[in-house]
Amino acid sequence: MIDLLSLHKQFILTHLHEGDTAADFTMGNGHDTLFLSETVGPSGHVFAFDIQQAALDSTEARLKEAGAPENWTLIRASHHLAADYIGGKIRAGMFNLGWLPGGDKSITTLRETTLPAVEGAIGLLDRDSCLTVAVYPGHAEGDAEGKLLEEYFSGLSRHRICVTKICIVNSPSSPYFFLIETK
């Protein structure tokens, strides 16, 4: 069976190259931050966001332990404020909605900030770039976030942006993701 949450990295690799700028809008424990850091290499840069200090600590430890290039900026702020910290366009961005794995499950991403964060991230995308948004519908807020995002994405102009939903059709509570690509 396909691991959907690894598959999204394959889409990122078709757009992101050494020297590019990327963003991990929900750093969590730093797995995506590390992936982005290694992909853009020493001449690129990665911005990573989370509201929990535990996420920043875990991510920094992961990056250092892996010997990642020192091309990252970890920011303790909500992802909906990303444009305040990123000074230009990005080639790729990643969202993993939900809660910090191993953390307090009462602290989750919320529709009120997720939608503005995704809108802002789309505004940061350069030409021929992409954004992935992993959704976890197994809890009430995750299900609501996914529905809100799908409604928003369905209203975007397909002449500028292509949005694809990748899911396991016969497992509606399984995680899925949206792939947003600029033309």
XYZ file of N, CA and C in Angstrom:
549
model
N 0.840 -1.181 0.000
C 0.000 0.000 0.000
C 0.890 1.251 0.000
N 0.457 2.269 -0.694
C 1.197 3.520 -0.801
C 1.138 4.280 0.518
N 2.283 4.802 0.933
C 2.345 5.680 2.100
C 2.114 7.098 1.578
N 0.878 7.582 1.726
C 0.531 8.881 1.159
C 1.387 10.015 1.689
N 1.780 9.908 2.963
C 2.530 11.011 3.546
C 4.010 10.994 3.161
N 4.448 9.956 2.492
C 5.778 9.969 1.872
C 5.670 10.377 0.408
N 4.542 10.056 -0.181
C 4.307 10.377 -1.585
C 4.371 11.885 -1.834
N 3.890 12.671 -0.866
C 3.892 14.118 -1.093
C 5.305 14.661 -1.290
N 6.293 14.005 -0.723
C 7.677 14.454 -0.913
C 8.124 14.273 -2.359
N 7.600 13.260 -3.026
C 7.945 13.046 -4.437
C 7.464 14.213 -5.294
N 6.296 14.748 -4.958
C 5.799 15.916 -5.689
C 6.659 17.144 -5.407
N 7.064 17.295 -4.161
C 7.937 18.424 -3.793
C 9.226 18.372 -4.620
N 9.788 17.176 -4.775
C 11.065 17.037 -5.489
C 10.982 17.418 -6.959
N 9.791 17.448 -7.529
C 9.672 17.869 -8.933
C 9.761 19.385 -9.083
N 9.673 20.114 -7.975
C 9.715 21.576 -8.020
C 10.890 22.179 -7.258
N 11.355 21.516 -6.225
C 12.353 22.081 -5.312
C 13.753 21.583 -5.654
N 14.683 22.527 -5.732
C 16.055 22.192 -6.120
C 17.053 22.896 -5.216
N 18.297 22.490 -5.342
C 19.354 23.118 -4.566
C 19.361 24.629 -4.825
N 19.508 25.376 -3.742
C 19.550 26.824 -3.833
C 18.202 27.512 -3.686
N 17.124 26.742 -3.670
C 15.778 27.312 -3.551
C 15.442 27.660 -2.102
N 14.334 28.351 -1.933
C 13.789 28.668 -0.615
C 12.507 27.876 -0.432
N 12.336 27.316 0.767
C 11.162 26.506 1.069
C 10.662 26.843 2.469
N 9.462 26.362 2.785
C 8.898 26.592 4.115
C 8.192 25.354 4.617
N 8.435 25.055 5.888
C 7.689 24.024 6.607
C 6.761 24.801 7.537
N 5.500 24.864 7.172
C 4.562 25.714 7.889
C 4.087 25.108 9.207
N 4.383 23.847 9.434
C 4.010 23.150 10.674
C 5.145 22.199 11.026
N 6.195 22.714 11.650
C 7.433 21.932 11.767
C 7.309 20.665 12.592
N 6.431 20.627 13.579
C 6.289 19.406 14.369
C 7.622 18.949 14.933
N 8.000 17.723 14.646
C 9.271 17.185 15.130
C 10.402 17.307 14.111
N 10.157 18.030 13.037
C 11.225 18.390 12.121
C 11.507 17.458 10.958
N 10.677 16.457 10.741
C 10.937 15.531 9.631
C 10.889 16.248 8.280
N 9.850 17.056 8.064
C 9.744 17.784 6.799
C 10.784 18.892 6.708
N 11.098 19.530 7.828
C 12.136 20.567 7.829
C 13.469 19.968 7.386
N 13.797 18.802 7.903
C 15.033 18.124 7.517
C 15.020 17.773 6.030
N 13.924 17.219 5.560
C 13.792 16.885 4.142
C 14.014 18.124 3.272
N 13.374 19.219 3.619
C 13.519 20.450 2.844
C 14.947 20.989 2.919
N 15.535 20.961 4.097
C 16.902 21.448 4.281
C 17.887 20.664 3.415
N 17.767 19.364 3.438
C 18.670 18.532 2.629
C 18.430 18.750 1.139
N 17.193 18.985 0.755
C 16.868 19.161 -0.661
C 17.403 20.483 -1.205
N 17.278 21.570 -0.456
C 17.752 22.870 -0.965
C 19.247 23.054 -0.774
N 19.849 22.247 0.086
C 21.295 22.268 0.267
C 21.821 23.548 0.896
N 23.152 23.639 1.003
C 23.781 24.769 1.693
C 23.480 26.131 1.083
N 23.170 26.189 -0.210
C 22.905 27.481 -0.845
C 21.426 27.877 -0.810
N 20.570 26.992 -0.284
C 19.148 27.297 -0.170
C 18.790 27.698 1.244
N 17.505 27.870 1.487
C 17.067 28.221 2.833
C 15.679 27.659 3.112
N 15.470 27.288 4.392
C 14.182 26.759 4.850
C 13.721 27.569 6.055
N 12.483 28.010 5.998
C 11.825 28.640 7.137
C 10.863 27.610 7.708
N 10.860 27.452 9.031
C 9.965 26.473 9.663
C 9.235 27.146 10.814
N 7.934 26.847 10.931
C 7.065 27.511 11.897
C 6.369 26.514 12.802
N 6.238 26.879 14.065
C 5.395 26.151 15.012
C 5.150 27.065 16.211
N 4.049 26.833 16.900
C 3.737 27.661 18.066
C 4.268 27.068 19.358
N 4.743 25.817 19.312
C 5.186 25.140 20.522
C 6.716 25.082 20.595
N 7.254 25.492 21.735
C 8.699 25.450 21.923
C 9.235 24.026 21.804
N 8.448 23.048 22.223
C 8.870 21.644 22.112
C 9.138 21.267 20.654
N 8.370 21.823 19.745
C 8.575 21.543 18.319
C 9.898 22.138 17.842
N 10.178 23.363 18.248
C 11.444 23.985 17.854
C 12.634 23.210 18.420
N 12.531 22.798 19.690
C 13.626 22.052 20.321
C 13.849 20.715 19.621
N 12.761 20.001 19.342
C 12.852 18.699 18.683
C 13.414 18.837 17.271
N 12.943 19.848 16.554
C 13.402 20.063 15.185
C 14.880 20.436 15.145
N 15.286 21.339 16.021
C 16.695 21.743 16.050
C 17.589 20.536 16.349
N 17.179 19.710 17.301
C 17.957 18.515 17.637
C 18.035 17.572 16.435
N 16.916 17.377 15.740
C 16.894 16.489 14.569
C 17.824 17.007 13.476
N 17.765 18.301 13.202
C 18.607 18.892 12.155
C 20.091 18.754 12.486
N 20.442 19.036 13.722
C 21.847 18.953 14.126
C 22.334 17.507 14.133
N 21.511 16.609 14.649
C 21.890 15.187 14.695
C 22.090 14.620 13.293
N 21.284 15.065 12.339
C 21.379 14.570 10.966
C 22.497 15.250 10.176
N 23.101 16.281 10.740
C 24.143 17.003 10.019
C 23.593 17.832 8.866
N 22.373 18.328 9.031
C 21.744 19.137 7.986
C 22.540 20.414 7.758
N 22.506 20.923 6.540
C 23.164 22.210 6.298
C 22.563 23.278 7.215
N 23.361 24.245 7.579
C 22.855 25.323 8.440
C 22.157 26.363 7.574
N 21.049 25.950 7.006
C 20.297 26.760 6.049
C 18.855 26.960 6.498
N 18.623 26.901 7.788
C 17.252 26.922 8.296
C 17.067 28.006 9.342
N 15.827 28.476 9.398
C 15.405 29.431 10.416
C 14.154 28.860 11.071
N 14.244 28.578 12.366
C 13.103 28.045 13.112
C 12.403 29.213 13.804
N 11.102 29.305 13.600
C 10.346 30.460 14.073
C 9.190 29.998 14.949
N 9.168 30.517 16.175
C 8.062 30.197 17.080
C 6.948 31.215 16.843
N 6.087 30.866 15.905
C 4.962 31.720 15.533
C 3.958 30.866 14.767
N 2.747 31.334 14.720
C 1.707 30.638 13.962
C 2.004 30.708 12.472
N 1.654 29.647 11.782
C 1.895 29.579 10.343
C 1.151 30.661 9.560
N 0.103 31.219 10.117
C -0.614 32.260 9.379
C 0.162 33.583 9.347
N 1.266 33.654 10.097
C 2.117 34.844 10.105
C 3.375 34.672 9.252
N 3.455 33.607 8.493
C 4.672 33.270 7.746
C 5.150 34.399 6.841
N 4.249 35.072 6.173
C 4.651 36.134 5.247
C 5.387 37.266 5.964
N 5.153 37.413 7.271
C 5.874 38.427 8.043
C 7.350 38.089 8.209
N 7.704 36.824 8.034
C 9.078 36.358 8.262
C 9.815 35.983 6.978
N 9.085 35.613 5.956
C 9.705 35.190 4.693
C 9.749 36.402 3.775
N 10.931 36.791 3.365
C 11.092 38.035 2.623
C 10.934 37.939 1.127
N 10.518 36.804 0.613
C 10.395 36.677 -0.834
C 9.546 35.482 -1.186
N 9.754 34.969 -2.371
C 8.990 33.828 -2.873
C 9.612 32.514 -2.400
N 8.800 31.473 -2.358
C 9.277 30.135 -2.044
C 8.997 29.217 -3.229
N 9.799 28.183 -3.329
C 9.614 27.204 -4.397
C 8.722 26.053 -3.931
N 8.715 25.798 -2.607
C 7.885 24.707 -2.081
C 7.559 24.978 -0.621
N 6.423 24.445 -0.208
C 6.013 24.549 1.183
C 5.232 23.314 1.593
N 5.275 23.021 2.884
C 4.601 21.826 3.402
C 3.820 22.156 4.672
N 2.614 21.613 4.742
C 1.780 21.675 5.942
C 1.463 20.247 6.355
N 1.574 19.955 7.618
C 1.092 18.712 8.212
C 0.158 19.149 9.331
N -1.122 19.163 9.055
C -2.093 19.666 10.022
C -2.273 18.684 11.172
N -2.894 19.137 12.243
C -3.153 18.259 13.387
C -2.386 18.698 14.608
N -1.799 17.720 15.311
C -1.072 18.030 16.540
C 0.363 17.551 16.447
N 1.169 18.023 17.382
C 2.572 17.648 17.460
C 2.661 16.175 17.858
N 3.216 15.309 17.004
C 3.340 13.900 17.363
C 4.100 13.733 18.685
N 3.496 13.019 19.611
C 4.084 12.822 20.923
C 3.815 13.974 21.874
N 3.096 14.983 21.399
C 2.816 16.168 22.210
C 1.396 16.173 22.746
N 0.981 17.318 23.200
C -0.347 17.539 23.762
C -1.376 17.541 22.635
N -2.245 16.530 22.600
C -3.220 16.406 21.522
C -4.344 17.431 21.606
N -4.388 18.188 22.705
C -5.402 19.246 22.779
C -4.950 20.498 22.035
N -3.675 20.543 21.643
C -3.157 21.663 20.859
C -3.060 21.208 19.408
N -3.975 21.712 18.585
C -4.010 21.323 17.175
C -4.030 22.555 16.293
N -3.762 22.334 15.023
C -3.994 23.409 14.071
C -5.498 23.657 14.048
N -5.873 24.871 13.729
C -7.279 25.273 13.782
C -7.695 25.949 12.482
N -8.938 25.735 12.098
C -9.462 26.346 10.873
C -9.208 27.853 10.830
N -9.340 28.508 11.982
C -9.232 29.965 12.035
C -7.863 30.478 11.591
N -6.830 29.674 11.797
C -5.494 30.091 11.352
C -5.011 29.287 10.148
N -5.511 28.078 9.981
C -5.058 27.248 8.864
C -5.443 27.846 7.521
N -6.684 28.276 7.378
C -7.090 28.842 6.088
C -6.276 30.095 5.750
N -6.128 31.075 6.658
C -5.270 32.216 6.320
C -3.815 31.803 6.060
N -3.335 30.779 6.754
C -1.962 30.305 6.530
C -1.798 29.742 5.131
N -2.755 28.932 4.698
C -2.685 28.338 3.357
C -2.843 29.423 2.298
N -3.765 30.360 2.504
C -3.918 31.477 1.560
C -2.611 32.265 1.460
N -2.005 32.533 2.611
C -0.737 33.260 2.621
C 0.376 32.484 1.944
N 0.413 31.174 2.172
C 1.437 30.329 1.552
C 1.291 30.326 0.033
N 0.064 30.276 -0.450
C -0.158 30.327 -1.901
C 0.349 31.654 -2.452
N 0.152 32.720 -1.708
C 0.658 34.026 -2.123
C 2.173 34.097 -2.168
N 2.847 33.242 -1.409
C 4.313 33.216 -1.390
C 4.905 32.353 -2.510
N 4.078 31.540 -3.149
C 4.592 30.607 -4.149
C 5.106 31.326 -5.391
N 6.266 30.909 -5.825
C 6.865 31.400 -7.055
C 6.223 30.660 -8.233
N 6.634 30.998 -9.443
C 6.159 30.237 -10.612
C 6.751 28.834 -10.554
N 6.014 27.870 -11.094
C 6.453 26.471 -11.116
C 6.873 26.000 -9.723
N 5.994 26.194 -8.771
C 6.271 25.799 -7.394
C 5.094 25.017 -6.847
N 5.250 24.491 -5.627
C 4.165 23.684 -5.084
C 4.081 23.785 -3.570
N 2.931 23.357 -3.113
C 2.602 23.349 -1.703
C 1.867 22.045 -1.438
N 2.198 21.373 -0.343
C 1.424 20.196 0.054
C 0.780 20.475 1.408
N -0.448 20.002 1.561
C -1.184 20.181 2.808
C -1.730 18.822 3.220
N -1.115 18.215 4.240
C -1.562 16.915 4.752
C -2.669 17.149 5.777
N -3.777 16.427 5.611
C -4.964 16.580 6.460
C -5.212 15.260 7.189
N -5.580 15.376 8.454
C -5.852 14.199 9.289
C -7.310 14.248 9.735
N -8.219 13.619 8.980
C -9.655 13.727 9.268
C -10.132 12.822 10.403
N -9.224 12.142 11.084
C -9.610 11.219 12.153
C -10.048 11.892 13.444
N -9.939 13.221 13.524
C -10.447 13.955 14.686
C -11.296 15.107 14.158
N -12.186 15.626 14.982
C -13.197 16.587 14.534
C -12.587 17.814 13.869
N -11.566 18.424 14.482
C -10.979 19.635 13.896
C -10.287 19.317 12.577
N -9.620 18.170 12.499
C -8.959 17.783 11.257
C -9.950 17.575 10.127
N -11.064 16.948 10.430
C -12.112 16.744 9.430
C -12.653 18.090 8.951
N -12.905 18.984 9.892
C -13.427 20.315 9.555
C -12.413 21.121 8.739
N -11.125 21.032 9.101
C -10.091 21.729 8.337
C -10.077 21.246 6.892
N -10.131 19.937 6.717
C -10.105 19.366 5.377
C -11.270 19.828 4.524
N -12.451 19.843 5.099
C -13.636 20.290 4.351
C -13.538 21.770 3.991
N -13.084 22.587 4.934
C -12.923 24.013 4.681
C -11.902 24.250 3.569
N -10.780 23.553 3.622
C -9.748 23.721 2.600
C -10.241 23.271 1.229
N -10.947 22.156 1.186
C -11.447 21.675 -0.108
C -12.411 22.692 -0.716
N -13.251 23.273 0.097
C -14.170 24.303 -0.396
C -13.386 25.505 -0.930
N -12.385 25.934 -0.173
C -11.553 27.062 -0.613
C -10.830 26.737 -1.922
N -10.186 25.578 -1.984
C -9.421 25.202 -3.174
C -10.309 25.098 -4.409
N -11.527 24.647 -4.234
C -12.413 24.474 -5.389
C -12.765 25.803 -6.039
N -12.587 26.905 -5.330
C -12.882 28.216 -5.883
C -11.698 28.919 -6.514
N -10.523 28.319 -6.489
C -9.331 28.947 -7.073
C -9.317 28.797 -8.594
N -8.757 29.762 -9.270
C -8.667 29.733 -10.728
C -7.711 28.637 -11.182
N -8.197 27.733 -11.986
C -7.360 26.640 -12.488
C -6.378 27.125 -13.548
N -6.521 28.357 -13.981
C -5.598 28.907 -14.978
C -4.302 29.389 -14.336
N -4.314 29.549 -13.026
C -3.125 29.997 -12.298
C -2.580 28.907 -11.384
N -3.497 28.112 -10.814
C -3.134 27.113 -9.810
C -3.889 25.822 -10.078
N -3.188 24.714 -9.935
C -3.818 23.394 -10.049
C -3.814 22.764 -8.661
N -4.975 22.327 -8.197
C -5.085 21.693 -6.886
C -5.568 20.259 -7.074
N -4.816 19.335 -6.521
C -5.132 17.915 -6.593
C -5.324 17.384 -5.179
N -6.316 16.531 -5.000
C -6.537 15.872 -3.708
C -6.127 14.419 -3.872
N -5.257 13.953 -2.991
C -4.772 12.575 -3.060
C -5.202 11.871 -1.778
N -6.046 10.859 -1.953
C -6.628 10.179 -0.794
C -6.855 8.703 -1.090
N -7.083 7.949 -0.035
C -7.478 6.551 -0.157
C -9.007 6.551 -0.150
N -9.604 6.269 -1.277
C -11.046 6.402 -1.465
C -11.842 5.512 -0.516
N -11.373 4.304 -0.273
C -12.149 3.381 0.565
C -11.689 3.385 2.027
N -11.076 4.477 2.453
C -10.679 4.652 3.852
C -10.821 6.130 4.213
N -12.054 6.598 4.388
C -12.283 8.040 4.552
C -11.683 8.680 5.799
N -11.289 7.895 6.793
C -10.677 8.497 7.984
C -9.149 8.512 7.907
N -8.586 7.979 6.821
C -7.135 7.993 6.645
C -6.655 9.385 6.255
N -5.421 9.720 6.611
C -4.866 11.011 6.187
C -4.844 11.110 4.660
N -4.940 12.314 4.172
C -4.844 12.587 2.739
C -4.133 13.932 2.589
N -3.808 14.279 1.350
C -3.183 15.584 1.179
C -3.632 16.253 -0.106
N -3.498 17.567 -0.075
C -3.727 18.399 -1.243
C -2.368 18.784 -1.804
N -2.278 18.778 -3.107
C -1.095 19.261 -3.818
C -1.519 20.502 -4.588
N -0.870 21.610 -4.302
C -1.173 22.878 -4.968
C 0.056 23.226 -5.800
N -0.145 23.376 -7.125
C 0.963 23.690 -8.013
C 0.654 24.959 -8.790
N 1.651 25.842 -8.872
C 1.490 27.044 -9.688
C 1.909 26.745 -11.105
N 1.337 27.490 -12.030
C 1.633 27.277 -13.446
C 2.648 28.283 -13.924
